[in-house]
Short mmCIF file of C-alpha atoms in Angstrom, two decimals:
data_model
loop_
_atom_site.label_atom_id
_atom_site.label_comp_id
_atom_site.label_asym_id
_atom_site.label_seq_id
_atom_site.Cartn_x
_atom_site.Cartn_y
_atom_site.Cartn_z
CA MET Q 1 143.78 177.92 109.29
CA ALA Q 2 142.94 175.15 111.74
CA ARG Q 3 139.71 172.86 110.29
CA ASN Q 4 136.59 173.21 112.06
CA THR Q 5 135.68 169.99 112.91
CA PHE Q 6 132.40 170.80 114.68
CA ALA Q 7 131.20 172.84 111.82
CA ASP Q 8 131.74 170.07 109.36
CA VAL Q 9 129.59 167.41 111.42
CA ARG Q 10 126.68 169.81 112.19
CA SER Q 11 126.51 170.59 108.49
CA THR Q 12 126.51 166.86 107.54
CA ASN Q 13 123.83 166.18 110.13
CA PHE Q 14 121.72 169.27 108.71
CA MET Q 15 122.32 167.74 105.14
CA LYS Q 16 120.96 164.11 106.28
CA ASP Q 17 118.16 165.64 108.16
CA GLY Q 18 116.89 167.31 105.05
CA PHE Q 19 117.35 164.31 102.65
CA ARG Q 20 115.50 162.27 105.31
CA LYS Q 21 112.51 164.88 105.49
CA GLU Q 22 112.43 165.21 101.45
CA ASP Q 23 112.12 161.30 101.29
CA ASP Q 24 109.38 161.29 104.05
CA SER Q 25 107.36 163.87 102.24
CA ALA Q 26 107.87 162.12 98.71
CA LEU Q 27 106.52 158.89 100.21
CA LYS Q 28 103.84 160.30 101.96
CA PHE Q 29 102.64 162.22 98.76
CA PHE Q 30 102.87 158.86 96.94
CA ILE Q 31 100.98 156.67 99.61
CA ARG Q 32 98.26 159.63 99.27
CA HIS Q 33 97.94 159.37 95.62
CA LYS Q 34 99.01 155.71 94.85
CA ASP Q 35 95.62 155.01 93.37
CA GLU Q 36 95.95 157.68 90.69
CA PHE Q 37 99.67 156.86 90.01
CA LEU Q 38 99.14 153.12 89.51
CA SER Q 39 95.90 153.00 87.86
CA ASP Q 40 95.42 151.60 84.31
CA GLU Q 41 95.22 154.95 82.34
CA ALA Q 42 98.37 156.23 84.24
CA CYS Q 43 100.28 153.03 83.58
CA GLY Q 44 99.87 152.50 80.08
CA ALA Q 45 99.16 149.02 78.15
CA ASN Q 46 102.74 148.02 78.62
CA ALA Q 47 102.14 148.17 82.54
CA LEU Q 48 98.68 146.46 82.43
CA THR Q 49 100.53 143.69 80.62
CA MET Q 50 103.48 143.30 83.22
CA ARG Q 51 101.09 143.39 86.06
CA ASN Q 52 98.99 140.65 84.52
CA LYS Q 53 102.07 138.41 84.06
CA LEU Q 54 103.21 139.16 87.48
CA ALA Q 55 100.03 137.86 88.92
CA ARG Q 56 100.07 134.94 86.67
CA ILE Q 57 103.78 134.23 87.90
CA ILE Q 58 102.24 134.59 91.40
CA ALA Q 59 99.41 132.18 91.05
CA ASP Q 60 101.96 129.73 89.29
CA GLN Q 61 104.35 129.87 92.41
CA GLU Q 62 101.66 129.27 94.89
CA ARG Q 63 99.95 126.36 92.87
CA SER Q 64 103.64 124.79 92.68
CA CYS Q 65 104.11 125.30 96.40
CA ALA Q 66 100.64 123.75 97.31
CA LEU Q 67 101.70 120.77 94.92
CA ALA Q 68 104.76 120.39 96.41
CA ARG Q 69 103.25 120.55 100.04
CA GLU Q 70 100.71 118.03 98.91
CA ASN Q 71 103.43 115.71 97.31
CA GLU Q 72 105.72 115.93 100.66
CA GLU Q 73 102.73 114.88 102.96
CA ARG Q 74 101.82 112.20 100.60
CA ARG Q 75 105.20 110.89 100.71
CA ARG Q 76 105.34 110.99 104.36
CA GLN Q 77 102.18 108.85 104.70
CA GLU Q 78 103.55 106.33 102.03
CA ALA Q 79 106.53 106.09 104.16
CA GLU Q 80 104.74 105.85 107.56
CA GLU Q 81 102.40 103.25 105.65
CA ARG Q 82 105.68 101.19 104.56
CA ALA Q 83 106.88 101.30 108.01
CA LYS Q 84 103.80 100.12 109.58
CA LYS Q 85 103.53 97.03 107.12
CA GLU Q 86 106.90 96.17 107.43
CA GLU Q 87 106.43 96.22 111.27
CA GLU Q 88 103.38 94.08 110.91
CA ARG Q 89 105.22 91.70 108.29
CA ARG Q 90 108.13 91.16 110.98
CA LYS Q 91 105.73 90.60 113.74
CA ASN Q 92 104.02 88.03 111.67
CA TYR Q 93 107.06 86.49 110.62
CA ALA Q 94 108.51 86.25 113.95
CA ARG Q 95 105.18 84.72 115.23
CA LYS Q 96 104.88 82.10 112.59
CA SER Q 97 108.45 81.12 112.03
CA PRO Q 98 109.81 78.31 114.38
CA ASP Q 99 112.61 79.18 116.95
CA PHE Q 100 115.51 77.45 114.89
CA SER Q 101 117.82 78.63 117.60
CA ALA Q 102 116.40 75.58 119.71
CA VAL Q 103 117.07 73.17 116.99
CA ASN Q 104 119.14 70.18 118.31
CA MET Q 105 120.78 68.21 115.68
CA ARG Q 106 122.40 64.80 116.72
CA PRO Q 107 126.16 64.87 116.05
CA ALA Q 108 127.55 62.84 113.65
CA SER Q 109 129.66 59.72 114.41
CA PRO Q 110 133.20 59.94 114.91
CA ARG Q 111 133.34 57.27 111.42
CA THR Q 112 131.46 59.92 109.57
CA ARG Q 113 132.94 63.05 110.89
CA SER Q 114 136.54 61.67 109.97
CA LEU Q 115 135.07 61.77 106.04
CA LEU Q 116 135.76 65.65 106.62
CA TYR Q 117 139.20 65.20 106.38
CA ASP Q 118 139.70 62.64 104.02
CA GLY Q 119 140.27 63.87 100.14
CA VAL Q 120 138.66 67.15 98.75
CA SER Q 121 135.00 67.69 97.25
CA GLN Q 122 136.09 67.81 93.76
CA GLU Q 123 136.98 64.27 93.68
CA GLY Q 124 134.10 62.87 95.46
CA ALA Q 125 135.43 62.77 99.19
CA GLY Q 126 135.76 65.08 101.90
CA ARG Q 127 132.99 67.33 102.41
CA ALA Q 128 130.85 66.23 99.52
CA LEU Q 129 131.03 62.56 100.89
CA TYR Q 130 130.40 63.79 104.49
CA LEU Q 131 127.05 65.52 103.30
CA LYS Q 132 126.07 62.59 101.33
CA THR Q 133 126.33 60.36 104.03
CA ARG Q 134 124.61 62.36 106.31
CA TYR Q 135 121.77 62.94 103.74
CA GLU Q 136 121.31 59.07 103.62
CA LYS Q 137 120.07 59.12 107.14
CA ALA Q 138 116.49 59.55 108.00
CA PRO Q 139 115.35 62.75 109.68
CA GLU Q 140 114.22 60.82 112.89
CA ASP Q 141 117.86 59.76 113.19
CA LYS Q 142 119.32 62.97 113.03
CA PHE Q 143 116.89 65.06 114.85
CA PRO Q 144 114.96 64.47 118.19
CA LYS Q 145 111.61 65.58 116.94
CA LYS Q 146 109.88 67.08 114.07
CA TYR Q 147 111.21 70.48 112.87
CA GLN Q 148 109.52 70.84 109.67
CA THR Q 149 105.86 70.26 108.39
CA SER Q 150 107.35 68.31 105.57
CA TRP Q 151 108.46 65.96 107.99
CA ASP Q 152 105.01 64.99 108.70
CA LEU Q 153 105.19 62.53 105.79
CA GLY Q 154 107.14 59.39 106.31
CA TRP Q 155 108.21 60.43 109.95
CA ARG Q 156 109.59 57.12 111.77
CA LEU Q 157 107.85 55.41 108.99
CA SER Q 158 110.34 52.47 109.90
CA ASP Q 159 108.39 51.78 113.44
CA LYS Q 160 105.26 51.06 111.40
CA ILE Q 161 106.89 49.22 107.94
CA ARG Q 162 109.79 46.89 107.95
CA THR Q 163 111.81 47.26 104.68
CA ASP Q 164 113.14 43.67 104.92
CA GLU Q 165 109.13 42.85 104.38
CA LEU Q 166 108.74 44.61 101.12
CA ARG Q 167 108.42 42.48 98.36
CA MET Q 168 108.42 43.54 94.40
CA SER Q 169 105.47 42.92 92.29
CA LYS Q 170 105.87 40.07 89.83
CA TYR Q 171 104.62 42.69 87.23
CA ALA Q 172 107.31 45.02 87.80
CA ARG Q 173 110.13 45.85 85.62
CA ARG Q 174 113.24 44.17 86.33
CA SER Q 175 116.93 44.87 85.68
CA ILE Q 176 117.37 41.99 83.40
CA ILE Q 177 114.68 42.87 81.30
CA GLU Q 178 115.69 46.72 81.06
CA ALA Q 179 119.64 45.42 80.17
CA THR Q 180 118.44 42.98 77.54
CA PHE Q 181 115.15 44.01 75.87
CA PHE Q 182 116.01 47.30 75.13
CA SER Q 183 119.22 49.05 73.84
CA ARG Q 184 121.05 52.05 75.30
CA ASN Q 185 120.13 54.52 72.83
CA GLY Q 186 116.28 53.07 72.89
CA MET Q 187 114.15 51.11 70.69
CA PRO Q 188 115.78 50.26 67.46
CA LYS Q 189 114.38 51.75 64.21
CA ALA Q 190 113.25 49.46 61.29
CA GLU Q 191 115.68 51.13 58.67
CA THR Q 192 118.55 49.97 60.92
CA TYR Q 193 117.92 46.34 60.02
CA GLU Q 194 118.00 44.45 56.43
CA SER Q 195 115.20 44.77 54.06
CA GLY Q 196 114.89 40.96 54.19
CA SER Q 197 114.83 40.82 57.96
CA ARG Q 198 111.71 40.47 59.85
CA VAL Q 199 111.13 43.06 62.89
CA TRP Q 200 108.80 42.03 65.68
CA PHE Q 201 107.60 45.65 66.29
CA ARG Q 202 106.57 46.16 62.53
#
């Protein structure tokens, strides 16, 4: 006997329609009497405890979300403030800092430049001797104008004071006194001499 496919589909749809109507009726009945079903008397003490617990959990979640939003907003504002301060600092630095790209140092003489290729720095020659030689020159001899505020003191002092006119004071300490009056280890102590000797600093 052949299978009646049309009858099977019709019966299946009929059953689906019946199940849907039953679910709709149950849902409508629950909505109409939900206040009675969800009352404290109907649910009991355990349901009331669970409901209060769920309410506390929801309140904690809402408070946590609010704190997270406040923290995110505060971080965003702090980041904007830092970016603004950094931009202001860069502008102030660019405005106050001198333009070192325009600094023109006079080149070293060929004799001084040749020191770079003679020996090594570890032995006191080469680059070390070159830098030492360049350091001995005054800033006005190496630069056409002042670039640092520290150069204000003593800039082109040789134009006003000649070094050959400087004279040492007669009361200043001289090398012959330093070499003969004191020993290399300082002033000698009394116990280093014999007891019978007379020392001038006693």
